[in-house]
Amino acid sequence: MALISPSRRLRRTPFSEGVEAQGVKAYTVYNRMLLPTVFESPEADYLHLKKHVQVWDVACERQVELIRPDAGKLMQLLTPRDLGKMGEDQCYYVPVVDENGGMLNDPVAVKISDDRWWVSIADSDLLFWVKGLASGLRLNVTVHEPDVSPLGIQGPRSDDLLARVFGDEIRAIRFFRYGWFDFQGRKLAIARSGYSKQGGFEIYVDGSDIGMDLWNALFDAGQDLDVRAGCPNLMERIEGGLLSYGNDMTDQNNPFECGLGKFCNVDRVADFIGRDALLKVAKEGPSQQIRPIAIHGEAVPACDRPWPITIDSEIVGQVTSAAWSPDFHTNVSIGMVDKAHWAAGTKLTIETPDGPRDGSVQERFWI
Ligand code: THG
């Protein structure tokens, strides 16, 4: 593939300097910002992530901040997930849907207080939707993108690395909870969350000015842990069934199709946008759904467009993410499959650009 030309529109991050110094080899574009995809090689990065600890520049997970009296009301309008019992130390993975129940984003919502929220977005322009609603409904709320950039700490030695920089209290943070920790006199929210299944944290770095200081402090503290710069790893995230908005689902899919029905409290939440549409799907059930699919044979190429899934030449779905898994010795993939054919064990044909390949629906994701 040809190179992508840099420009002001393609935003750098507070950590880009560090990422470059560590020899980043490839980027993708996410929320109009640079997101590293490879350091050493996809395989080497994967093996290191599963054994050690990595620091990830995921600043492209931009925050949409909702602040002032109607912030909580607006936040609940955005999602079918019930936020009623959410504490001021919690993060929730929340589907955000439009008036048709179509997925607009699948962010992590961080509740700072009743009237202040951060919505840590996937790759779509959610800011405009939220600003439009706030304005159209004349709500008493400010919606903007603050200078807050997540820095991921992922891998089995994450606790050990962060304890050295922030103290042992870091170890007590539970999954999808966060605490406030001091760095250079600034209070940073640190959550036990992140886009891998290897364990870890996300530091919400408040202020670009301290980005490189924190980056350097982490690498200084973790030398003997073999800490490295890393990034979301395609093979690992498919093994773990972590969804990628724009790849595995779009606004053409509802949350039930995405397997996110467990995050939809359509009966309990009285007032969210898309409720009528989702009540219908909740009652009838989705007609297609995301499934783990093993693709047999040698490594498949990059999945940069949907690959049709067929049975006896009839299209029954599509694969949207796929990669060779070094640990499971098969191609792991995520696909959307019609109800009639989504049962575990179903044999499928996947029409890859290299030709048709045999595959099968799996009982569950690999990790
Ligand atoms: N962290 C933060 N912001 C993000 C992401 C993140 N924004 C972009 C993107 N990732 C949003 N998408 C996801 C997808 C999956 C998860 C989080 C964000 C995730 N899922 C877990 C799972 O499916 O196993 C846990 C879900 C749960 O049980 O609540 O973590 O990663 N800040």
XYZ file of C-alpha atoms and ligand atoms in Angstrom:
399
model
C 0.000 0.000 0.000
C 1.154 3.569 -0.692
C 2.068 5.931 2.175
C -0.427 8.323 3.760
C 0.655 11.977 3.518
C 0.812 13.795 6.851
C -1.071 17.063 7.299
C -2.739 19.119 10.007
C -6.076 17.352 9.362
C -4.502 14.052 10.318
C -3.962 14.910 13.951
C -0.863 13.916 15.892
C -1.220 12.984 19.566
C 0.492 14.054 22.798
C 2.500 10.795 22.547
C 3.441 10.824 18.837
C 7.016 11.841 19.591
C 7.450 8.805 21.849
C 5.751 6.487 19.375
C 8.130 7.629 16.624
C 11.182 7.282 18.876
C 10.119 3.649 19.514
C 10.069 2.930 15.794
C 6.386 2.773 14.851
C 6.136 0.993 11.468
C 2.503 1.625 10.466
C -0.453 3.804 11.363
C -4.147 3.783 10.695
C -6.459 6.811 10.887
C -9.036 6.840 13.700
C -11.209 9.840 14.527
C -8.965 11.818 12.140
C -5.994 11.060 14.390
C -2.930 8.816 14.094
C -3.287 5.351 15.638
C -0.200 3.091 15.527
C -0.849 -0.445 14.229
C 2.597 -2.070 14.133
C 5.868 -1.664 16.030
C 8.096 -4.721 15.527
C 5.682 -6.928 13.560
C 2.062 -7.929 14.180
C 3.238 -11.333 15.476
C 6.070 -10.030 17.651
C 3.811 -7.311 19.103
C 1.155 -9.960 19.859
C 3.536 -12.319 21.633
C 5.006 -9.479 23.688
C 1.541 -8.160 24.651
C 0.523 -11.566 26.006
C 3.652 -11.904 28.162
C 4.808 -8.487 29.290
C 3.413 -4.943 29.369
C 2.914 -2.360 26.650
C 2.151 1.348 26.548
C -0.431 2.227 23.907
C -1.023 5.631 22.296
C -4.810 5.429 22.042
C -5.318 9.198 22.142
C -7.512 8.691 19.055
C -10.162 7.370 21.456
C -11.318 10.995 21.711
C -13.512 12.171 24.538
C -16.871 13.825 24.061
C -17.462 15.707 27.308
C -20.989 16.442 28.539
C -20.892 18.972 31.342
C -23.418 21.064 33.365
C -26.900 20.300 34.754
C -28.485 18.303 31.900
C -25.398 16.153 31.216
C -26.848 13.045 32.893
C -30.178 13.405 31.107
C -28.472 13.769 27.717
C -26.133 10.837 28.442
C -29.097 8.525 29.092
C -30.815 9.728 25.906
C -27.802 8.462 23.958
C -27.901 4.831 25.062
C -30.277 1.950 25.823
C -28.000 0.871 28.706
C -29.431 1.787 32.116
C -27.112 4.349 33.728
C -29.346 4.739 36.785
C -27.148 2.839 39.239
C -23.802 3.950 37.823
C -21.340 5.262 40.400
C -18.931 8.177 40.134
C -16.041 5.728 39.880
C -17.413 3.622 37.026
C -17.065 3.229 33.279
C -19.671 1.459 31.148
C -19.348 0.043 27.651
C -22.436 1.569 25.985
C -24.065 1.142 22.582
C -25.085 4.539 21.150
C -27.915 4.297 18.625
C -29.819 6.570 16.250
C -33.584 6.941 15.883
C -33.732 3.660 13.937
C -31.760 1.757 16.570
C -28.690 1.769 14.283
C -25.291 1.793 15.953
C -23.615 5.234 15.862
C -20.714 4.287 18.112
C -19.770 1.840 20.893
C -17.902 4.053 23.377
C -16.850 3.686 26.968
C -18.823 6.178 29.103
C -16.927 7.526 32.104
C -19.059 9.058 34.846
C -17.094 11.822 36.565
C -20.178 13.099 38.408
C -23.926 13.415 37.744
C -23.314 16.492 35.634
C -19.992 15.593 34.010
C -19.345 12.653 31.663
C -16.656 11.601 29.231
C -17.716 9.517 26.267
C -14.595 7.734 25.003
C -15.526 7.205 21.394
C -14.812 4.672 18.674
C -14.232 5.807 15.092
C -17.262 7.949 14.166
C -18.120 11.640 14.527
C -20.270 11.286 17.619
C -19.547 14.862 18.734
C -21.850 16.258 16.037
C -24.747 13.955 16.991
C -24.460 14.867 20.676
C -24.067 18.609 20.014
C -27.053 18.486 17.662
C -29.235 16.811 20.278
C -28.156 19.210 23.025
C -28.909 22.171 20.810
C -32.130 20.852 19.273
C -33.545 19.843 22.655
C -32.354 23.134 24.214
C -30.650 21.268 27.043
C -28.651 23.023 29.727
C -25.403 21.268 28.843
C -22.069 21.970 27.136
C -20.779 19.367 24.703
C -17.170 19.571 23.502
C -13.958 17.640 22.894
C -11.620 18.266 25.837
C -7.817 17.940 25.690
C -7.972 14.472 27.279
C -6.088 11.573 25.694
C -6.252 7.950 26.817
C -2.946 6.142 27.233
C -3.340 2.363 27.401
C -1.255 0.135 29.663
C -1.951 -3.445 28.567
C -0.512 -6.867 29.304
C -0.053 -9.152 32.322
C 2.568 -6.919 33.971
C 0.398 -3.766 33.789
C -0.250 -3.704 37.547
C 3.456 -3.956 38.307
C 4.357 -1.128 35.950
C 1.646 1.268 37.126
C 2.298 0.511 40.817
C 5.821 1.840 40.325
C 4.590 5.161 38.925
C 1.330 5.673 40.851
C 1.649 3.451 43.962
C 0.179 0.131 45.058
C -3.355 1.589 45.310
C -3.553 1.006 41.565
C -3.876 -2.744 42.205
C -7.210 -2.300 44.012
C -9.026 -0.790 41.011
C -11.685 -3.221 39.783
C -12.674 -3.927 36.156
C -14.373 -0.912 34.566
C -13.859 1.194 37.706
C -11.430 4.064 37.977
C -9.618 6.146 40.569
C -7.880 9.521 40.644
C -4.080 9.509 40.767
C -1.554 12.303 40.969
C 1.041 12.956 38.267
C 3.081 16.160 38.427
C 0.381 17.768 40.537
C -2.405 16.863 38.125
C -5.230 14.455 38.967
C -5.601 11.768 36.308
C -8.425 9.232 36.051
C -7.013 5.691 35.722
C -9.452 2.905 34.834
C -8.998 -0.853 34.695
C -10.102 -1.247 31.086
C -8.672 -1.350 27.598
C -8.914 -2.832 24.147
C -7.238 -6.169 24.876
C -8.011 -9.286 26.920
C -4.567 -9.299 28.560
C -5.549 -7.040 31.464
C -4.523 -3.468 32.027
C -5.473 0.139 32.490
C -6.319 3.316 30.676
C -4.926 6.620 31.888
C -7.047 9.599 30.823
C -4.229 12.094 30.330
C -5.719 15.508 31.076
C -3.575 18.012 29.177
C -1.325 17.335 26.183
C 1.514 19.163 27.924
C 2.210 16.259 30.313
C 1.895 13.545 27.648
C 5.574 12.966 26.971
C 6.562 13.352 30.648
C 4.166 10.538 31.558
C 5.268 8.452 28.571
C 8.921 8.794 29.632
C 8.159 8.117 33.310
C 6.478 4.821 32.339
C 9.383 3.683 30.172
C 11.954 4.698 32.821
C 10.057 2.758 35.493
C 9.562 -0.351 33.378
C 12.960 -1.005 31.813
C 13.459 -4.328 33.630
C 9.870 -5.366 32.776
C 10.744 -5.114 29.067
C 8.000 -2.492 28.656
C 7.474 -1.583 25.009
C 5.330 0.708 22.930
C 2.388 -1.263 21.576
C -1.020 -0.801 20.038
C -4.347 -2.566 19.650
C -3.424 -5.880 18.041
C -5.730 -7.234 15.345
C -5.132 -10.929 16.080
C -5.519 -10.529 19.821
C -8.676 -8.431 19.619
C -10.339 -10.873 17.228
C -9.377 -13.796 19.493
C -11.040 -11.854 22.317
C -14.128 -10.845 20.335
C -13.578 -7.119 20.815
C -15.678 -5.332 18.202
C -14.412 -2.575 15.916
C -16.937 0.077 14.911
C -16.861 0.758 11.161
C -15.462 -2.727 10.598
C -17.651 -5.238 12.411
C -20.713 -3.015 12.639
C -22.064 0.243 11.196
C -25.229 2.303 11.541
C -26.909 -0.452 9.493
C -26.689 -2.766 12.512
C -28.596 -2.688 15.777
C -26.942 -3.610 19.112
C -28.672 -7.004 19.254
C -27.089 -7.983 15.948
C -23.737 -6.952 17.446
C -24.188 -9.210 20.458
C -24.612 -6.139 22.649
C -28.138 -7.029 23.770
C -26.824 -7.490 27.312
C -26.106 -3.761 27.363
C -29.656 -2.841 26.276
C -32.234 -2.297 29.028
C -35.003 -1.337 26.617
C -37.845 -1.955 29.086
C -36.241 -0.189 32.041
C -34.887 2.909 30.307
C -37.967 4.990 29.539
C -36.422 7.638 27.361
C -33.566 6.974 24.960
C -33.358 7.715 21.257
C -34.222 4.661 19.164
C -36.343 3.008 21.860
C -39.302 2.120 19.622
C -37.012 0.482 17.079
C -35.086 -1.479 19.730
C -38.253 -2.597 21.561
C -39.246 -4.292 18.315
C -35.867 -6.040 17.846
C -35.751 -7.020 21.523
C -39.140 -8.700 21.129
C -38.578 -10.383 17.776
C -34.856 -11.054 18.118
C -32.257 -10.093 15.510
C -32.279 -11.732 12.063
C -28.470 -11.860 11.932
C -25.744 -11.713 14.562
C -22.001 -11.439 15.046
C -20.230 -14.766 15.327
C -16.674 -16.019 15.806
C -15.665 -17.828 12.630
C -12.565 -19.946 12.086
C -11.245 -19.800 8.527
C -9.317 -22.961 7.773
C -6.012 -23.206 5.903
C -3.107 -20.816 5.604
C -3.046 -17.129 6.608
C -5.687 -14.922 4.989
C -4.891 -11.435 3.609
C -6.024 -8.231 5.381
C -9.802 -7.853 5.452
C -10.271 -4.327 4.059
C -13.767 -4.949 2.684
C -16.502 -7.385 3.715
C -15.937 -10.943 2.499
C -19.175 -12.694 1.524
C -20.017 -15.851 3.455
C -21.836 -18.449 1.375
C -23.424 -21.872 1.733
C -24.047 -23.633 -1.600
C -23.401 -20.284 -3.372
C -26.104 -18.510 -1.362
C -24.916 -15.472 0.631
C -25.627 -15.960 4.342
C -23.415 -13.278 5.869
C -20.072 -11.510 5.728
C -16.682 -11.586 7.444
C -15.485 -8.129 8.513
C -12.268 -8.791 10.489
C -9.816 -11.647 10.064
C -6.242 -12.537 11.004
C -3.933 -15.494 11.445
C -3.679 -16.494 15.103
C -0.218 -17.713 16.134
C -1.587 -19.240 19.371
C -4.614 -21.031 17.889
C -3.024 -22.022 14.564
C -6.038 -20.954 12.525
C -7.423 -17.778 11.020
C -9.678 -16.137 13.572
C -12.431 -13.897 12.275
C -15.554 -11.925 13.130
C -18.569 -12.120 10.853
C -22.258 -11.280 10.709
C -24.287 -14.435 9.974
C -27.981 -14.937 9.173
C -30.029 -16.617 11.879
C -30.673 -19.763 9.839
C -26.933 -20.473 9.711
C -25.423 -18.972 12.874
C -25.398 -22.163 15.005
C -21.985 -23.273 16.282
C -20.476 -25.931 14.051
C -22.119 -24.664 10.842
C -19.778 -25.079 7.871
C -19.353 -22.004 5.687
C -17.486 -20.804 2.612
C -15.701 -17.457 2.946
C -15.139 -15.672 -0.357
C -11.720 -14.063 0.283
C -9.898 -12.033 -2.379
C -7.557 -15.051 -2.694
C -10.471 -17.345 -3.481
C -13.033 -19.355 -1.500
C -12.007 -20.819 1.869
C -13.676 -23.279 4.231
C -14.685 -22.019 7.639
C -16.934 -22.818 10.570
C -18.989 -20.992 13.166
C -17.385 -21.298 16.605
C -19.130 -21.838 19.949
C -17.311 -18.834 21.483
C -14.438 -16.444 20.846
C -10.979 -17.814 21.464
C -10.080 -15.834 24.609
N -11.293 2.193 25.809
C -11.678 3.487 25.812
N -12.244 4.052 24.752
C -12.439 3.320 23.630
C -12.084 1.959 23.576
C -11.484 1.398 24.713
N -13.002 3.896 22.546
C -12.958 3.211 21.291
C -13.210 1.740 21.418
N -12.315 1.195 22.440
C -14.654 1.510 21.800
N -15.010 0.106 21.671
C -14.864 -0.790 22.715
C -15.044 -2.133 22.446
C -14.901 -3.057 23.460
C -14.602 -2.647 24.743
C -14.428 -1.321 25.010
C -14.585 -0.388 24.004
C -14.463 -3.616 25.862
N -15.233 -4.698 25.879
C -15.081 -5.732 26.872
C -15.536 -7.044 26.245
O -16.288 -7.010 25.296
O -15.083 -8.074 26.733
C -15.788 -5.482 28.181
C -17.195 -5.031 28.105
C -17.889 -5.036 29.458
O -18.027 -6.111 30.033
O -18.324 -3.966 29.944
O -13.650 -3.422 26.749
O -11.104 0.208 24.749
N -11.482 4.213 26.903
